[in-house]
Amino acid sequence: MTIRSGILAAGSMLVDHVQRISHWPEQGWLAEIHHSEKCSGGAALNVLFTLARMQIDLPLAGVGMIGEDSDGDFIVQLLDQHQVDRRLVQRTRSVNTAMTQVMTTPDGQRTFFHARGANAQLDLPHFAAVHTSHRIFHLGYLLLLDCLDLPDEHWGTRGAHLLAQMQQRGYLTSLDLVSRVGEYQALVVPALRWLDYLVINELEAQSLTGVRLRSATGIAPPDAFAAAATWLVQQGVRRRVVIHAPEGAWGQEVNGEGRWQPAWQLTPEEIVGSVGAGDAFCAGVLYASHQGWPMTETLKLAHTCACFNLHAANALDGTRPLAEMQRWMDQAICVTCTAEAGRITSAEKT
């Protein structure tokens, strides 16, 4: 029997054209672009390249659709540069590579203008030959893959059918969503029973479960996150549900305990951009889950991946080797524990 190892990521592959702008203008007014660059984007590429830059020494491969154009050439070049197996990445002349214009303001907030391009053509037949020895199959972003979001009479959606096939082929399956306004239970719930891991943010979880996780006054308490995670587990997720937010993340082990882990705190001056921060977080969860880490350590690593991501304008340049991030994480934990001990001592004195 083949020992499975590594991560196969499929779905959204695109080029982010990142623009750092002076401010977000009112409609009809002008804002200045201070810096422009392009970077790979989309769930599949962001996760794979984050893992590659972490130097984790696991087999990495991608499945997707890109165009026969300059953006497609750019993606192929990056796949080779990061030593990611691209034999299952197909190219088409019928439509351009997907792209996103990312507008990033000085406070790190970003707004996306997206053209779906070749991603819209990715469908079940493209996975017919996918029989690799990777352990985890990660799909993202559902709700942004037109063919896979189509209804299916038996499976609910074509995406659910794909995830079922991947489980039946021996993969542990993982899913991420795109943050999109609207009601989309019908597009996501059929997939949940075919998942081992679900990693989504609080806005996606709120829209999916109906549990209020964020309002105008701020984030909900951890017990609300626990309720949302419980609902998702009840829909069939088999191993782990992780719901993340800028303030922290809730991790729920199926048939086990849940855990709230605060995020590492950065000053506004330290944040250069947040493009791909959620994907960086997801990469941390996938690696730790692949390695069998407990939930607390998993969430700490995921927060660390996201934290490093925030130090760069694009989705990748903030990532550092795993050993370096672990050293930073250990120091951050020591600082946090020292601060907590100081607060306790002060309270005892009063």
Coordinates of C-alpha atoms in Angstrom, one line a residue:
M1 CA 0.0 0.0 0.0
T2 CA 1.3 3.5 -1.0
I3 CA 1.9 5.8 2.0
R4 CA 0.2 9.0 1.2
S5 CA 2.0 12.2 1.7
G6 CA 1.7 15.8 0.6
I7 CA -1.0 18.3 -0.5
L8 CA -2.8 18.5 -3.8
A9 CA -4.6 21.9 -4.2
A10 CA -7.2 22.5 -6.8
G11 CA -9.5 25.3 -8.0
S12 CA -8.9 29.0 -8.3
M13 CA -5.7 29.9 -10.1
L14 CA -5.3 33.5 -11.1
V15 CA -3.0 36.5 -11.2
D16 CA -3.4 39.3 -8.6
H17 CA -2.6 42.8 -10.0
V18 CA -2.0 44.5 -6.6
Q19 CA -2.4 48.3 -6.5
R20 CA -1.5 50.2 -3.3
I21 CA -3.6 53.3 -3.3
S22 CA -3.6 56.5 -1.3
H23 CA -7.2 56.0 0.0
W24 CA -10.6 54.6 -1.1
P25 CA -12.3 57.3 -3.1
E26 CA -15.9 58.3 -3.3
Q27 CA -17.6 57.3 -6.5
G28 CA -16.4 59.6 -9.3
W29 CA -13.3 60.8 -7.5
L30 CA -9.6 60.0 -8.0
A31 CA -7.2 58.0 -5.8
E32 CA -3.5 57.7 -6.5
I33 CA -1.7 54.4 -7.1
H34 CA 1.5 54.5 -5.1
H35 CA 2.8 51.0 -6.1
S36 CA 1.8 48.2 -8.5
E37 CA 2.9 44.6 -8.7
K38 CA 1.6 41.3 -9.8
C39 CA 1.5 38.1 -8.0
S40 CA -0.2 34.7 -8.2
G41 CA -3.5 34.5 -6.5
G42 CA -6.5 32.2 -5.8
A43 CA -6.9 29.5 -3.2
A44 CA -4.9 26.8 -5.0
L45 CA -1.9 28.8 -5.8
N46 CA -1.8 30.8 -2.6
V47 CA -1.9 27.7 -0.4
L48 CA 0.7 25.8 -2.5
F49 CA 3.2 28.6 -2.8
T50 CA 2.8 29.4 0.9
L51 CA 3.6 25.8 1.8
A52 CA 6.5 25.8 -0.7
R53 CA 8.0 28.9 0.8
M54 CA 7.6 27.4 4.3
Q55 CA 10.1 24.7 3.1
I56 CA 8.1 21.9 4.6
D57 CA 9.5 19.1 2.4
L58 CA 6.2 17.6 1.4
P59 CA 5.1 16.8 -2.2
L60 CA 2.9 19.6 -3.6
A61 CA 0.8 19.6 -6.7
G62 CA -1.9 21.7 -8.3
V63 CA -5.1 21.1 -10.4
G64 CA -6.6 23.9 -12.4
M65 CA -7.3 25.8 -15.6
I66 CA -5.3 28.7 -16.9
G67 CA -5.2 30.5 -20.3
E68 CA -2.7 30.5 -23.1
D69 CA -1.7 34.1 -22.3
S70 CA 1.0 36.1 -20.5
D71 CA -0.7 35.6 -17.1
G72 CA -0.9 31.9 -17.7
D73 CA 2.8 31.9 -18.6
F74 CA 3.5 33.8 -15.3
I75 CA 1.7 31.1 -13.3
V76 CA 3.6 28.3 -15.0
Q77 CA 6.8 30.0 -14.3
L78 CA 5.9 30.4 -10.6
L79 CA 4.8 26.7 -10.3
D80 CA 8.2 25.6 -11.6
Q81 CA 10.0 28.1 -9.4
H82 CA 8.3 26.7 -6.3
Q83 CA 8.8 23.1 -7.5
V84 CA 5.1 22.4 -7.5
D85 CA 4.0 19.6 -9.8
R86 CA 1.9 21.2 -12.6
R87 CA 1.1 18.2 -14.7
L88 CA -2.6 18.5 -13.8
V89 CA -2.8 22.2 -14.6
Q90 CA -4.5 22.5 -18.0
R91 CA -4.4 25.5 -20.4
T92 CA -7.0 26.8 -22.8
R93 CA -7.1 29.2 -25.7
S94 CA -10.8 29.9 -25.4
V95 CA -10.6 32.3 -22.5
N96 CA -8.0 34.3 -20.6
T97 CA -6.4 33.3 -17.3
A98 CA -8.5 34.5 -14.3
M99 CA -7.3 37.8 -12.8
T100 CA -8.1 40.2 -9.9
Q101 CA -7.4 43.8 -9.5
V102 CA -6.6 44.2 -5.8
M103 CA -6.9 47.7 -4.3
T104 CA -5.1 48.0 -1.0
T105 CA -5.5 51.1 1.2
P106 CA -2.8 52.2 3.7
D107 CA -4.6 50.5 6.6
G108 CA -4.2 47.1 4.9
Q109 CA -7.8 46.7 3.8
R110 CA -8.3 45.4 0.3
T111 CA -11.1 45.4 -2.3
F112 CA -11.2 43.0 -5.2
F113 CA -12.4 43.4 -8.8
H114 CA -12.4 39.9 -10.3
A115 CA -12.6 38.3 -13.8
R116 CA -13.3 34.5 -13.5
G117 CA -11.6 33.6 -16.8
A118 CA -10.5 30.0 -17.2
N119 CA -11.4 29.1 -13.6
A120 CA -15.1 29.1 -14.7
Q121 CA -14.3 26.1 -17.0
L122 CA -12.8 23.9 -14.4
D123 CA -15.2 20.9 -14.1
L124 CA -15.4 17.2 -13.2
P125 CA -13.8 15.8 -16.4
H126 CA -10.6 17.7 -15.5
F127 CA -10.3 15.5 -12.4
A128 CA -10.8 12.1 -14.2
A129 CA -7.1 11.4 -14.2
V130 CA -6.3 12.6 -10.7
H131 CA -5.0 9.6 -8.9
T132 CA -1.9 10.8 -7.0
S133 CA -0.4 9.7 -3.7
H134 CA -1.0 13.0 -1.9
R135 CA -2.7 12.8 1.5
I136 CA -4.8 15.9 1.4
F137 CA -7.0 17.3 -1.5
H138 CA -7.8 20.9 -0.9
L139 CA -10.5 22.7 -3.0
G140 CA -11.0 26.5 -3.2
Y141 CA -12.8 28.6 -3.7
L142 CA -16.2 27.1 -3.9
L143 CA -18.7 29.8 -4.9
L144 CA -16.2 31.1 -7.5
L145 CA -15.9 28.0 -9.7
D146 CA -18.9 28.2 -12.1
C147 CA -19.0 24.6 -13.3
L148 CA -18.4 23.0 -9.9
D149 CA -21.1 25.3 -8.4
L150 CA -23.7 23.9 -10.8
P151 CA -26.5 21.8 -9.3
D152 CA -26.3 18.0 -9.5
E153 CA -29.5 15.9 -9.2
H154 CA -27.8 13.2 -7.1
W155 CA -25.0 15.0 -5.2
G156 CA -26.6 18.4 -4.8
T157 CA -23.7 20.2 -6.6
R158 CA -20.9 19.2 -9.0
G159 CA -18.5 20.4 -6.3
A160 CA -20.0 18.0 -3.8
H161 CA -19.7 15.2 -6.4
L162 CA -16.0 16.0 -6.9
L163 CA -15.2 16.0 -3.1
A164 CA -17.0 12.6 -2.8
Q165 CA -14.9 11.2 -5.6
M166 CA -11.7 12.5 -4.0
Q167 CA -12.6 10.9 -0.7
Q168 CA -13.4 7.6 -2.4
R169 CA -10.0 7.8 -4.1
G170 CA -8.4 7.9 -0.6
Y171 CA -7.7 11.6 -0.1
L172 CA -8.5 13.6 3.0
T173 CA -10.6 16.4 1.6
S174 CA -10.5 20.1 2.5
L175 CA -12.6 23.1 1.4
D176 CA -12.3 26.9 1.5
L177 CA -14.9 29.4 0.3
V178 CA -14.8 32.9 -1.1
S179 CA -16.3 35.8 0.9
R180 CA -19.4 36.7 -1.2
V181 CA -22.5 38.5 -0.3
G182 CA -25.7 36.4 -0.6
E183 CA -27.4 33.2 0.4
Y184 CA -25.4 30.2 -0.6
Q185 CA -26.4 27.3 1.7
A186 CA -27.6 25.4 -1.3
L187 CA -24.2 25.6 -3.0
V188 CA -22.1 24.6 0.1
V189 CA -24.1 22.3 2.4
P190 CA -24.1 19.4 0.0
A191 CA -20.3 19.4 0.0
L192 CA -19.9 19.4 3.8
R193 CA -20.6 15.6 4.3
W194 CA -17.7 14.9 1.9
L195 CA -15.2 17.0 3.9
D196 CA -12.5 16.1 6.4
Y197 CA -11.5 19.7 6.9
L198 CA -13.4 23.0 6.5
V199 CA -11.4 26.2 6.9
I200 CA -13.5 29.4 6.5
N201 CA -13.7 32.9 7.9
E202 CA -16.3 34.3 10.2
L203 CA -18.3 36.1 7.5
E204 CA -18.5 33.0 5.4
A205 CA -19.5 30.9 8.5
Q206 CA -22.1 33.5 9.5
S207 CA -23.7 33.5 6.0
L208 CA -23.6 29.7 5.9
T209 CA -24.9 28.9 9.4
G210 CA -27.0 31.9 10.3
V211 CA -25.1 32.4 13.6
R212 CA -24.1 36.0 14.1
L213 CA -20.3 36.2 14.3
R214 CA -19.7 39.8 13.5
S215 CA -21.8 43.0 13.8
A216 CA -21.2 46.7 13.6
T217 CA -20.0 46.7 17.2
G218 CA -17.4 44.0 16.7
I219 CA -16.8 40.2 16.8
A220 CA -19.1 37.8 18.6
P221 CA -17.8 35.9 21.7
P222 CA -16.2 32.4 21.3
D223 CA -19.4 30.6 22.2
A224 CA -21.0 31.9 19.0
F225 CA -18.1 30.5 17.0
A226 CA -18.6 27.2 18.8
A227 CA -22.2 27.2 17.9
A228 CA -21.5 27.8 14.2
A229 CA -18.7 25.2 14.2
T230 CA -21.1 22.7 15.8
W231 CA -23.7 23.3 13.1
L232 CA -21.1 22.7 10.4
V233 CA -20.0 19.5 12.1
Q234 CA -23.7 18.4 12.2
Q235 CA -23.8 18.8 8.4
G236 CA -21.2 16.1 8.1
V237 CA -17.6 17.5 8.3
R238 CA -15.6 14.5 9.5
R239 CA -12.5 15.8 11.3
R240 CA -11.9 19.5 11.8
V241 CA -13.8 22.8 11.4
V242 CA -11.8 26.0 11.7
I243 CA -13.4 29.5 11.6
H244 CA -11.0 32.3 11.6
A245 CA -11.2 36.1 12.0
P246 CA -8.7 38.9 12.4
E247 CA -9.1 38.7 16.2
G248 CA -8.8 35.0 16.6
A249 CA -10.0 31.5 15.4
W250 CA -12.2 28.8 16.7
G251 CA -11.0 25.2 16.0
Q252 CA -13.4 22.3 16.5
E253 CA -12.3 18.7 16.5
V254 CA -15.1 16.4 15.5
N255 CA -16.0 14.3 18.6
G256 CA -13.6 16.4 20.6
E257 CA -13.1 19.7 22.3
G258 CA -13.3 23.1 20.6
R259 CA -10.6 25.8 21.2
W260 CA -10.5 29.6 20.8
Q261 CA -7.0 30.9 19.9
P262 CA -6.5 34.7 19.8
A263 CA -4.5 36.0 16.8
W264 CA -1.1 37.6 17.2
Q265 CA -1.6 41.4 17.5
L266 CA 0.1 43.7 15.1
T267 CA 0.1 47.5 15.1
P268 CA -1.5 49.3 12.0
E269 CA 2.0 50.4 11.0
E270 CA 3.2 46.8 10.8
I271 CA 0.4 45.8 8.3
V272 CA 1.4 46.3 4.7
G273 CA -1.4 44.3 3.1
S274 CA -3.8 41.5 3.7
V275 CA -4.0 39.9 0.3
G276 CA -4.0 36.1 0.8
A277 CA -4.0 36.2 4.6
G278 CA -6.9 33.8 4.8
D279 CA -5.1 31.4 2.4
A280 CA -1.9 31.7 4.4
F281 CA -3.9 30.8 7.5
C282 CA -5.4 27.8 5.6
A283 CA -2.0 26.6 4.6
G284 CA -0.9 26.5 8.2
V285 CA -4.0 24.5 9.2
L286 CA -3.4 22.1 6.3
Y287 CA 0.2 21.5 7.1
A288 CA -0.4 21.0 10.9
S289 CA -3.4 18.7 10.1
H290 CA -1.2 16.7 7.7
Q291 CA 1.4 16.3 10.5
G292 CA -1.2 15.4 13.1
W293 CA -0.7 18.4 15.3
P294 CA -3.1 19.1 18.2
M295 CA -5.7 21.9 17.6
T296 CA -4.0 24.5 19.8
E297 CA -0.7 24.2 18.0
T298 CA -2.5 24.1 14.7
L299 CA -4.2 27.4 15.3
K300 CA -1.0 29.0 16.6
L301 CA 0.8 28.1 13.4
A302 CA -2.1 29.2 11.2
H303 CA -2.2 32.6 13.0
T304 CA 1.6 32.9 12.5
C305 CA 1.3 32.2 8.8
A306 CA -1.3 34.9 8.5
C307 CA 0.7 37.3 10.7
F308 CA 3.7 37.0 8.4
N309 CA 1.5 37.4 5.4
L310 CA 0.4 40.8 6.6
H311 CA 3.9 42.1 6.3
A312 CA 3.8 42.1 2.5
A313 CA 1.5 43.8 -0.1
N314 CA 1.0 40.5 -2.0
A315 CA 0.0 37.0 -1.0
L316 CA 3.4 35.5 -0.8
D317 CA 6.4 37.7 0.0
G318 CA 5.7 37.7 3.8
T319 CA 6.0 33.9 4.1
R320 CA 9.2 32.6 5.8
P321 CA 10.5 29.0 6.3
L322 CA 8.6 27.0 8.9
A323 CA 11.6 26.9 11.2
E324 CA 11.9 30.7 11.3
M325 CA 8.2 31.1 11.9
Q326 CA 8.3 28.6 14.7
R327 CA 11.1 30.5 16.4
W328 CA 9.1 33.7 16.1
M329 CA 6.0 31.9 17.4
D330 CA 7.9 30.6 20.4
Q331 CA 9.1 34.1 21.2
A332 CA 5.6 35.5 20.8
I333 CA 4.2 32.9 23.2
C334 CA 6.9 33.7 25.8
V335 CA 6.1 37.4 25.5
T336 CA 2.4 36.7 25.9
C337 CA 2.9 34.4 28.9
T338 CA 5.2 37.0 30.6
A339 CA 2.6 39.7 30.0
E340 CA -0.2 37.5 31.4
A341 CA 1.9 36.7 34.5
G342 CA 2.5 40.4 35.0
R343 CA -1.2 41.1 34.9
I344 CA -1.9 38.2 37.4
T345 CA 0.8 39.5 39.8
S346 CA -0.6 43.0 39.6
A347 CA -4.1 41.7 40.3
E348 CA -2.9 39.7 43.3
K349 CA -1.2 42.8 44.8
T350 CA -4.4 44.7 44.6

